[in-house]
Amino acid sequence: GENVGLHLPTLSVQEGDNSIINCAYSNSASDYFIWYKQESGKGPQFIIDIRSNMDKRQGQRVTVLLNKTVKHLSLQIAATQPGDSAVYFCAENPSPRGNKLVFGAGTILRVKS
Amino acid sequence: EAGVTQSPTHLIKTRGQQATLRCSPISGHTSVYWYQQALGLGLQFLLWYDEGEERNRGNFPPRFSGRQFPNYSSELNVNALELEDSALYLCASSLREGSTEAFFGQGTRLTVV
């Protein structure tokens, strides 16, 4: 399978600070991108998505930025809270049919109080 | 509305045995996806079923197989289990082929001893 042998990078931030989690995607034809949050013992939870015809999308406390030129995606979390501690995955959908999502390796976010 | 449900929550098998994992999608969702998440690693796409048919599979050996039933629930079967098959197996569903957002279940933790 893909991403075999990769271990997850960790981002540690102070409570109240802003967090930026980065992701590089692989397929320039991908037209849909999602950020998921996975807490320990749970399945991934949808956070925010963005289509390739946009370069920025904002949600509640979260912003996703898409740079198609360098195939880079970022998730910004404002005023990070302890409940934001989780593993964050970006995913791209390179298929025009269905959700054969290709996930990035993930980033562990640790929020220090 | 019930989310994606998976059973069992935990499964312990010995090497060489077969494992069967089950998934019930959100009501009205016709597409079901299976992902493998090895400990500390990202999600690897396994299989995609839609309308009872296998639409795509990831880079996994044939001993990983499954099916989708007329009620859109799905089974994942893993034959001739190997120690490396120990992982969290996640099921996701989406409204239909081509739909964007996929919702994940809590997963089945398979341990092969």
PDB file of C-alpha atoms in Angstrom:
ATOM      1  CA  GLY A   1       0.000   0.000   0.000  1.00  0.00           C
ATOM      2  CA  GLU A   2       0.935   3.669  -0.112  1.00  0.00           C
ATOM      3  CA  ASN A   3       2.659   5.548   2.710  1.00  0.00           C
ATOM      4  CA  VAL A   4       4.037   2.331   4.149  1.00  0.00           C
ATOM      5  CA  GLY A   5       6.690   2.961   6.757  1.00  0.00           C
ATOM      6  CA  LEU A   6       5.926   6.641   7.309  1.00  0.00           C
ATOM      7  CA  HIS A   7       5.604   7.956  10.860  1.00  0.00           C
ATOM      8  CA  LEU A   8       3.545  10.946  11.777  1.00  0.00           C
ATOM      9  CA  PRO A   9       5.095  14.377  12.370  1.00  0.00           C
ATOM     10  CA  THR A  10       3.998  16.220  15.486  1.00  0.00           C
ATOM     11  CA  LEU A  11       3.048  19.856  15.901  1.00  0.00           C
ATOM     12  CA  SER A  12       2.962  21.192  19.445  1.00  0.00           C
ATOM     13  CA  VAL A  13       1.241  24.500  20.068  1.00  0.00           C
ATOM     14  CA  GLN A  14       0.263  26.520  23.095  1.00  0.00           C
ATOM     15  CA  GLU A  15      -3.421  26.822  23.874  1.00  0.00           C
ATOM     16  CA  GLY A  16      -4.760  29.981  22.292  1.00  0.00           C
ATOM     17  CA  ASP A  17      -2.145  30.140  19.555  1.00  0.00           C
ATOM     18  CA  ASN A  18      -2.916  29.549  15.908  1.00  0.00           C
ATOM     19  CA  SER A  19      -1.960  26.220  14.328  1.00  0.00           C
ATOM     20  CA  ILE A  20      -0.929  25.589  10.753  1.00  0.00           C
ATOM     21  CA  ILE A  21      -0.842  22.040   9.467  1.00  0.00           C
ATOM     22  CA  ASN A  22       0.629  21.451   6.045  1.00  0.00           C
ATOM     23  CA  CYS A  23       0.104  18.766   3.470  1.00  0.00           C
ATOM     24  CA  ALA A  24       1.575  18.042   0.060  1.00  0.00           C
ATOM     25  CA  TYR A  25      -0.646  16.190  -2.358  1.00  0.00           C
ATOM     26  CA  SER A  26       0.447  14.095  -5.259  1.00  0.00           C
ATOM     27  CA  ASN A  27      -1.999  14.315  -8.136  1.00  0.00           C
ATOM     28  CA  SER A  28      -2.324  17.562 -10.059  1.00  0.00           C
ATOM     29  CA  ALA A  29      -5.622  16.281 -11.485  1.00  0.00           C
ATOM     30  CA  SER A  30      -7.257  16.056  -8.059  1.00  0.00           C
ATOM     31  CA  ASP A  31     -10.208  18.393  -7.884  1.00  0.00           C
ATOM     32  CA  TYR A  32     -11.403  17.952  -4.330  1.00  0.00           C
ATOM     33  CA  PHE A  33      -9.584  18.049  -1.031  1.00  0.00           C
ATOM     34  CA  ILE A  34     -10.681  17.357   2.516  1.00  0.00           C
ATOM     35  CA  TRP A  35      -9.220  17.754   5.956  1.00  0.00           C
ATOM     36  CA  TYR A  36     -10.115  15.130   8.537  1.00  0.00           C
ATOM     37  CA  LYS A  37      -9.568  15.083  12.279  1.00  0.00           C
ATOM     38  CA  GLN A  38      -9.069  11.773  14.024  1.00  0.00           C
ATOM     39  CA  GLU A  39      -9.183  11.552  17.777  1.00  0.00           C
ATOM     40  CA  SER A  40      -7.807   8.563  19.592  1.00  0.00           C
ATOM     41  CA  GLY A  41     -10.029   5.516  19.221  1.00  0.00           C
ATOM     42  CA  LYS A  42     -12.358   7.183  16.735  1.00  0.00           C
ATOM     43  CA  GLY A  43     -12.824   7.272  13.001  1.00  0.00           C
ATOM     44  CA  PRO A  44     -11.817  10.327  10.947  1.00  0.00           C
ATOM     45  CA  GLN A  45     -14.195  13.258  11.231  1.00  0.00           C
ATOM     46  CA  PHE A  46     -14.766  15.723   8.406  1.00  0.00           C
ATOM     47  CA  ILE A  47     -13.493  19.230   9.157  1.00  0.00           C
ATOM     48  CA  ILE A  48     -13.535  21.224   5.949  1.00  0.00           C
ATOM     49  CA  ASP A  49     -13.222  20.714   2.224  1.00  0.00           C
ATOM     50  CA  ILE A  50     -12.194  22.738  -0.789  1.00  0.00           C
ATOM     51  CA  ARG A  51     -12.509  22.341  -4.520  1.00  0.00           C
ATOM     52  CA  SER A  52      -9.676  22.991  -6.923  1.00  0.00           C
ATOM     53  CA  ASN A  53     -11.364  26.088  -8.339  1.00  0.00           C
ATOM     54  CA  MET A  54     -10.855  27.829  -5.005  1.00  0.00           C
ATOM     55  CA  ASP A  55      -7.703  28.786  -3.138  1.00  0.00           C
ATOM     56  CA  LYS A  56      -9.204  29.521   0.253  1.00  0.00           C
ATOM     57  CA  ARG A  57     -12.190  28.446   2.259  1.00  0.00           C
ATOM     58  CA  GLN A  58     -13.110  29.393   5.792  1.00  0.00           C
ATOM     59  CA  GLY A  59     -15.108  27.559   8.393  1.00  0.00           C
ATOM     60  CA  GLN A  60     -15.604  28.067  12.065  1.00  0.00           C
ATOM     61  CA  ARG A  61     -12.097  28.652  13.464  1.00  0.00           C
ATOM     62  CA  VAL A  62     -10.592  26.779  10.528  1.00  0.00           C
ATOM     63  CA  THR A  63      -9.303  27.908   7.154  1.00  0.00           C
ATOM     64  CA  VAL A  64      -8.058  25.740   4.332  1.00  0.00           C
ATOM     65  CA  LEU A  65      -5.638  27.132   1.774  1.00  0.00           C
ATOM     66  CA  LEU A  66      -4.915  25.453  -1.529  1.00  0.00           C
ATOM     67  CA  ASN A  67      -1.888  26.192  -3.678  1.00  0.00           C
ATOM     68  CA  LYS A  68      -2.261  24.202  -6.863  1.00  0.00           C
ATOM     69  CA  THR A  69       1.005  25.474  -8.306  1.00  0.00           C
ATOM     70  CA  VAL A  70       3.040  23.607  -5.716  1.00  0.00           C
ATOM     71  CA  LYS A  71       0.358  21.038  -4.837  1.00  0.00           C
ATOM     72  CA  HIS A  72       0.162  22.191  -1.267  1.00  0.00           C
ATOM     73  CA  LEU A  73      -2.714  22.270   1.158  1.00  0.00           C
ATOM     74  CA  SER A  74      -2.781  23.798   4.616  1.00  0.00           C
ATOM     75  CA  LEU A  75      -5.194  23.841   7.519  1.00  0.00           C
ATOM     76  CA  GLN A  76      -5.168  26.811   9.836  1.00  0.00           C
ATOM     77  CA  ILE A  77      -6.820  26.523  13.232  1.00  0.00           C
ATOM     78  CA  ALA A  78      -7.394  29.772  15.062  1.00  0.00           C
ATOM     79  CA  ALA A  79      -7.137  30.003  18.860  1.00  0.00           C
ATOM     80  CA  THR A  80      -6.216  26.351  19.246  1.00  0.00           C
ATOM     81  CA  GLN A  81      -7.947  24.567  22.105  1.00  0.00           C
ATOM     82  CA  PRO A  82      -7.074  21.377  24.005  1.00  0.00           C
ATOM     83  CA  GLY A  83      -9.970  19.657  22.247  1.00  0.00           C
ATOM     84  CA  ASP A  84      -8.191  20.216  18.954  1.00  0.00           C
ATOM     85  CA  SER A  85      -5.526  17.687  19.943  1.00  0.00           C
ATOM     86  CA  ALA A  86      -5.802  14.897  17.400  1.00  0.00           C
ATOM     87  CA  VAL A  87      -4.278  13.537  14.222  1.00  0.00           C
ATOM     88  CA  TYR A  88      -5.117  15.599  11.153  1.00  0.00           C
ATOM     89  CA  PHE A  89      -5.202  14.089   7.693  1.00  0.00           C
ATOM     90  CA  CYS A  90      -5.519  15.780   4.368  1.00  0.00           C
ATOM     91  CA  ALA A  91      -7.110  13.794   1.585  1.00  0.00           C
ATOM     92  CA  GLU A  92      -7.355  14.317  -2.146  1.00  0.00           C
ATOM     93  CA  ASN A  93      -9.844  12.826  -4.517  1.00  0.00           C
ATOM     94  CA  PRO A  94      -8.031  12.117  -7.771  1.00  0.00           C
ATOM     95  CA  SER A  95     -10.935  10.223  -9.263  1.00  0.00           C
ATOM     96  CA  PRO A  96     -13.848  11.929 -11.006  1.00  0.00           C
ATOM     97  CA  ARG A  97     -15.980   9.004  -9.844  1.00  0.00           C
ATOM     98  CA  GLY A  98     -16.503   8.108  -6.241  1.00  0.00           C
ATOM     99  CA  ASN A  99     -14.426   8.789  -3.210  1.00  0.00           C
ATOM    100  CA  LYS A 100     -11.208   6.890  -3.693  1.00  0.00           C
ATOM    101  CA  LEU A 101      -9.631   9.341  -1.309  1.00  0.00           C
ATOM    102  CA  VAL A 102      -5.866   9.361  -1.104  1.00  0.00           C
ATOM    103  CA  PHE A 103      -4.804  10.344   2.381  1.00  0.00           C
ATOM    104  CA  GLY A 104      -1.681  12.094   3.472  1.00  0.00           C
ATOM    105  CA  ALA A 105       0.386  10.586   6.238  1.00  0.00           C
ATOM    106  CA  GLY A 106      -1.198  12.736   8.930  1.00  0.00           C
ATOM    107  CA  THR A 107       0.068  15.208  11.501  1.00  0.00           C
ATOM    108  CA  ILE A 108      -0.304  14.886  15.248  1.00  0.00           C
ATOM    109  CA  LEU A 109      -1.426  18.146  16.850  1.00  0.00           C
ATOM    110  CA  ARG A 110      -0.685  18.470  20.558  1.00  0.00           C
ATOM    111  CA  VAL A 111      -2.096  21.456  22.387  1.00  0.00           C
ATOM    112  CA  LYS A 112      -0.316  22.471  25.566  1.00  0.00           C
ATOM    113  CA  SER A 113      -2.330  24.177  28.275  1.00  0.00           C
TER     114      SER A 113
ATOM    115  CA  GLU B   1     -29.849   9.793  12.034  1.00  0.00           C
ATOM    116  CA  ALA B   2     -27.447   6.911  12.689  1.00  0.00           C
ATOM    117  CA  GLY B   3     -23.936   7.262  11.353  1.00  0.00           C
ATOM    118  CA  VAL B   4     -21.781   4.605   9.750  1.00  0.00           C
ATOM    119  CA  THR B   5     -21.660   1.605  12.060  1.00  0.00           C
ATOM    120  CA  GLN B   6     -19.023  -1.100  12.077  1.00  0.00           C
ATOM    121  CA  SER B   7     -18.831  -4.424  13.833  1.00  0.00           C
ATOM    122  CA  PRO B   8     -17.163  -5.872  15.696  1.00  0.00           C
ATOM    123  CA  THR B   9     -15.310  -3.104  17.484  1.00  0.00           C
ATOM    124  CA  HIS B  10     -12.394  -5.383  18.228  1.00  0.00           C
ATOM    125  CA  LEU B  11     -11.385  -8.674  16.660  1.00  0.00           C
ATOM    126  CA  ILE B  12      -8.538 -10.957  17.601  1.00  0.00           C
ATOM    127  CA  LYS B  13      -7.486 -13.706  15.204  1.00  0.00           C
ATOM    128  CA  THR B  14      -4.535 -16.007  14.823  1.00  0.00           C
ATOM    129  CA  ARG B  15      -2.264 -16.050  11.831  1.00  0.00           C
ATOM    130  CA  GLY B  16      -3.738 -18.009   8.933  1.00  0.00           C
ATOM    131  CA  GLN B  17      -7.340 -17.532  10.002  1.00  0.00           C
ATOM    132  CA  GLN B  18      -9.979 -15.503   8.201  1.00  0.00           C
ATOM    133  CA  ALA B  19     -11.562 -12.291   9.450  1.00  0.00           C
ATOM    134  CA  THR B  20     -14.916 -10.803   8.474  1.00  0.00           C
ATOM    135  CA  LEU B  21     -15.645  -7.173   9.208  1.00  0.00           C
ATOM    136  CA  ARG B  22     -19.029  -5.544   8.713  1.00  0.00           C
ATOM    137  CA  CYS B  23     -20.194  -2.060   7.866  1.00  0.00           C
ATOM    138  CA  SER B  24     -23.606  -0.437   7.705  1.00  0.00           C
ATOM    139  CA  PRO B  25     -23.622   2.846   5.799  1.00  0.00           C
ATOM    140  CA  ILE B  26     -25.686   5.882   6.602  1.00  0.00           C
ATOM    141  CA  SER B  27     -29.251   5.388   5.444  1.00  0.00           C
ATOM    142  CA  GLY B  28     -29.562   6.375   1.804  1.00  0.00           C
ATOM    143  CA  HIS B  29     -25.852   6.099   1.072  1.00  0.00           C
ATOM    144  CA  THR B  30     -25.047   3.675  -1.715  1.00  0.00           C
ATOM    145  CA  SER B  31     -21.245   3.900  -1.785  1.00  0.00           C
ATOM    146  CA  VAL B  32     -19.098   2.149   0.801  1.00  0.00           C
ATOM    147  CA  TYR B  33     -15.340   2.459   1.115  1.00  0.00           C
ATOM    148  CA  TRP B  34     -12.887   0.426   3.148  1.00  0.00           C
ATOM    149  CA  TYR B  35      -9.587   1.768   4.450  1.00  0.00           C
ATOM    150  CA  GLN B  36      -6.783   0.205   6.438  1.00  0.00           C
ATOM    151  CA  GLN B  37      -4.999   2.250   9.082  1.00  0.00           C
ATOM    152  CA  ALA B  38      -1.955   0.552  10.533  1.00  0.00           C
ATOM    153  CA  LEU B  39      -0.847   1.802  13.950  1.00  0.00           C
ATOM    154  CA  GLY B  40       0.747   5.218  13.698  1.00  0.00           C
ATOM    155  CA  LEU B  41       0.323   5.388   9.941  1.00  0.00           C
ATOM    156  CA  GLY B  42      -2.055   7.003   7.511  1.00  0.00           C
ATOM    157  CA  LEU B  43      -5.132   5.570   5.866  1.00  0.00           C
ATOM    158  CA  GLN B  44      -4.713   3.255   2.891  1.00  0.00           C
ATOM    159  CA  PHE B  45      -7.572   2.826   0.439  1.00  0.00           C
ATOM    160  CA  LEU B  46      -8.704  -0.800   0.198  1.00  0.00           C
ATOM    161  CA  LEU B  47     -11.987  -1.150  -1.653  1.00  0.00           C
ATOM    162  CA  TRP B  48     -14.899   0.834  -2.992  1.00  0.00           C
ATOM    163  CA  TYR B  49     -18.382  -0.618  -3.517  1.00  0.00           C
ATOM    164  CA  ASP B  50     -21.294   1.114  -5.121  1.00  0.00           C
ATOM    165  CA  GLU B  51     -24.695  -0.325  -5.963  1.00  0.00           C
ATOM    166  CA  GLY B  52     -23.519  -3.796  -5.072  1.00  0.00           C
ATOM    167  CA  GLU B  53     -20.470  -3.811  -7.296  1.00  0.00           C
ATOM    168  CA  GLU B  54     -16.772  -3.439  -6.637  1.00  0.00           C
ATOM    169  CA  ARG B  55     -15.758  -0.226  -8.382  1.00  0.00           C
ATOM    170  CA  ASN B  56     -12.130   0.047  -7.419  1.00  0.00           C
ATOM    171  CA  ARG B  57      -9.529  -1.488  -5.179  1.00  0.00           C
ATOM    172  CA  GLY B  58      -6.278  -0.298  -3.711  1.00  0.00           C
ATOM    173  CA  ASN B  59      -2.874  -1.893  -3.794  1.00  0.00           C
ATOM    174  CA  PHE B  60      -3.696  -4.883  -1.604  1.00  0.00           C
ATOM    175  CA  PRO B  61      -3.370  -8.621  -2.293  1.00  0.00           C
ATOM    176  CA  PRO B  62      -6.400 -10.665  -3.404  1.00  0.00           C
ATOM    177  CA  ARG B  63      -6.838 -12.164   0.052  1.00  0.00           C
ATOM    178  CA  PHE B  64      -8.499  -8.848   0.887  1.00  0.00           C
ATOM    179  CA  SER B  65     -11.964  -9.034  -0.573  1.00  0.00           C
ATOM    180  CA  GLY B  66     -15.467  -7.969   0.185  1.00  0.00           C
ATOM    181  CA  ARG B  67     -18.964  -7.516  -1.019  1.00  0.00           C
ATOM    182  CA  GLN B  68     -21.883  -5.166  -0.796  1.00  0.00           C
ATOM    183  CA  PHE B  69     -25.370  -6.405  -0.078  1.00  0.00           C
ATOM    184  CA  PRO B  70     -28.673  -5.194  -1.575  1.00  0.00           C
ATOM    185  CA  ASN B  71     -29.260  -3.050   1.516  1.00  0.00           C
ATOM    186  CA  TYR B  72     -25.854  -1.410   0.812  1.00  0.00           C
ATOM    187  CA  SER B  73     -24.187  -2.829   3.899  1.00  0.00           C
ATOM    188  CA  SER B  74     -20.795  -4.325   3.254  1.00  0.00           C
ATOM    189  CA  GLU B  75     -18.404  -6.983   4.432  1.00  0.00           C
ATOM    190  CA  LEU B  76     -14.639  -6.976   4.278  1.00  0.00           C
ATOM    191  CA  ASN B  77     -13.007 -10.396   4.312  1.00  0.00           C
ATOM    192  CA  VAL B  78      -9.350 -10.968   4.954  1.00  0.00           C
ATOM    193  CA  ASN B  79      -8.125 -14.495   4.309  1.00  0.00           C
ATOM    194  CA  ALA B  80      -4.906 -16.155   5.427  1.00  0.00           C
ATOM    195  CA  LEU B  81      -4.292 -13.485   8.017  1.00  0.00           C
ATOM    196  CA  GLU B  82      -0.772 -12.249   8.530  1.00  0.00           C
ATOM    197  CA  LEU B  83       0.629 -10.395  11.506  1.00  0.00           C
ATOM    198  CA  GLU B  84       0.991  -7.244   9.350  1.00  0.00           C
ATOM    199  CA  ASP B  85      -2.764  -7.198   8.811  1.00  0.00           C
ATOM    200  CA  SER B  86      -3.173  -5.944  12.361  1.00  0.00           C
ATOM    201  CA  ALA B  87      -4.705  -2.512  11.937  1.00  0.00           C
ATOM    202  CA  LEU B  88      -7.768  -0.367  12.334  1.00  0.00           C
ATOM    203  CA  TYR B  89     -10.139  -1.010   9.439  1.00  0.00           C
ATOM    204  CA  LEU B  90     -12.346   1.944   8.654  1.00  0.00           C
ATOM    205  CA  CYS B  91     -15.481   2.000   6.606  1.00  0.00           C
ATOM    206  CA  ALA B  92     -16.868   5.158   5.049  1.00  0.00           C
ATOM    207  CA  SER B  93     -20.026   5.844   3.102  1.00  0.00           C
ATOM    208  CA  SER B  94     -21.151   8.549   0.753  1.00  0.00           C
ATOM    209  CA  LEU B  95     -24.457   9.433  -0.794  1.00  0.00           C
ATOM    210  CA  ARG B  96     -23.720   8.109  -4.269  1.00  0.00           C
ATOM    211  CA  GLU B  97     -21.010   7.657  -6.793  1.00  0.00           C
ATOM    212  CA  GLY B  98     -19.427  11.002  -7.476  1.00  0.00           C
ATOM    213  CA  SER B  99     -20.625  12.481  -4.211  1.00  0.00           C
ATOM    214  CA  THR B 100     -17.948  14.292  -2.340  1.00  0.00           C
ATOM    215  CA  GLU B 101     -18.066  13.999   1.418  1.00  0.00           C
ATOM    216  CA  ALA B 102     -17.477  10.567   2.929  1.00  0.00           C
ATOM    217  CA  PHE B 103     -18.483   9.792   6.495  1.00  0.00           C
ATOM    218  CA  PHE B 104     -16.427   7.355   8.519  1.00  0.00           C
ATOM    219  CA  GLY B 105     -17.373   4.769  11.091  1.00  0.00           C
ATOM    220  CA  GLN B 106     -15.459   4.145  14.297  1.00  0.00           C
ATOM    221  CA  GLY B 107     -13.533   1.275  12.822  1.00  0.00           C
ATOM    222  CA  THR B 108     -12.773  -2.342  13.685  1.00  0.00           C
ATOM    223  CA  ARG B 109      -9.505  -2.980  15.457  1.00  0.00           C
ATOM    224  CA  LEU B 110      -8.135  -6.247  14.057  1.00  0.00           C
ATOM    225  CA  THR B 111      -5.301  -7.872  15.936  1.00  0.00           C
ATOM    226  CA  VAL B 112      -3.542 -10.874  14.448  1.00  0.00           C
ATOM    227  CA  VAL B 113      -1.499 -12.931  16.878  1.00  0.00           C
TER     228      VAL B 113
END
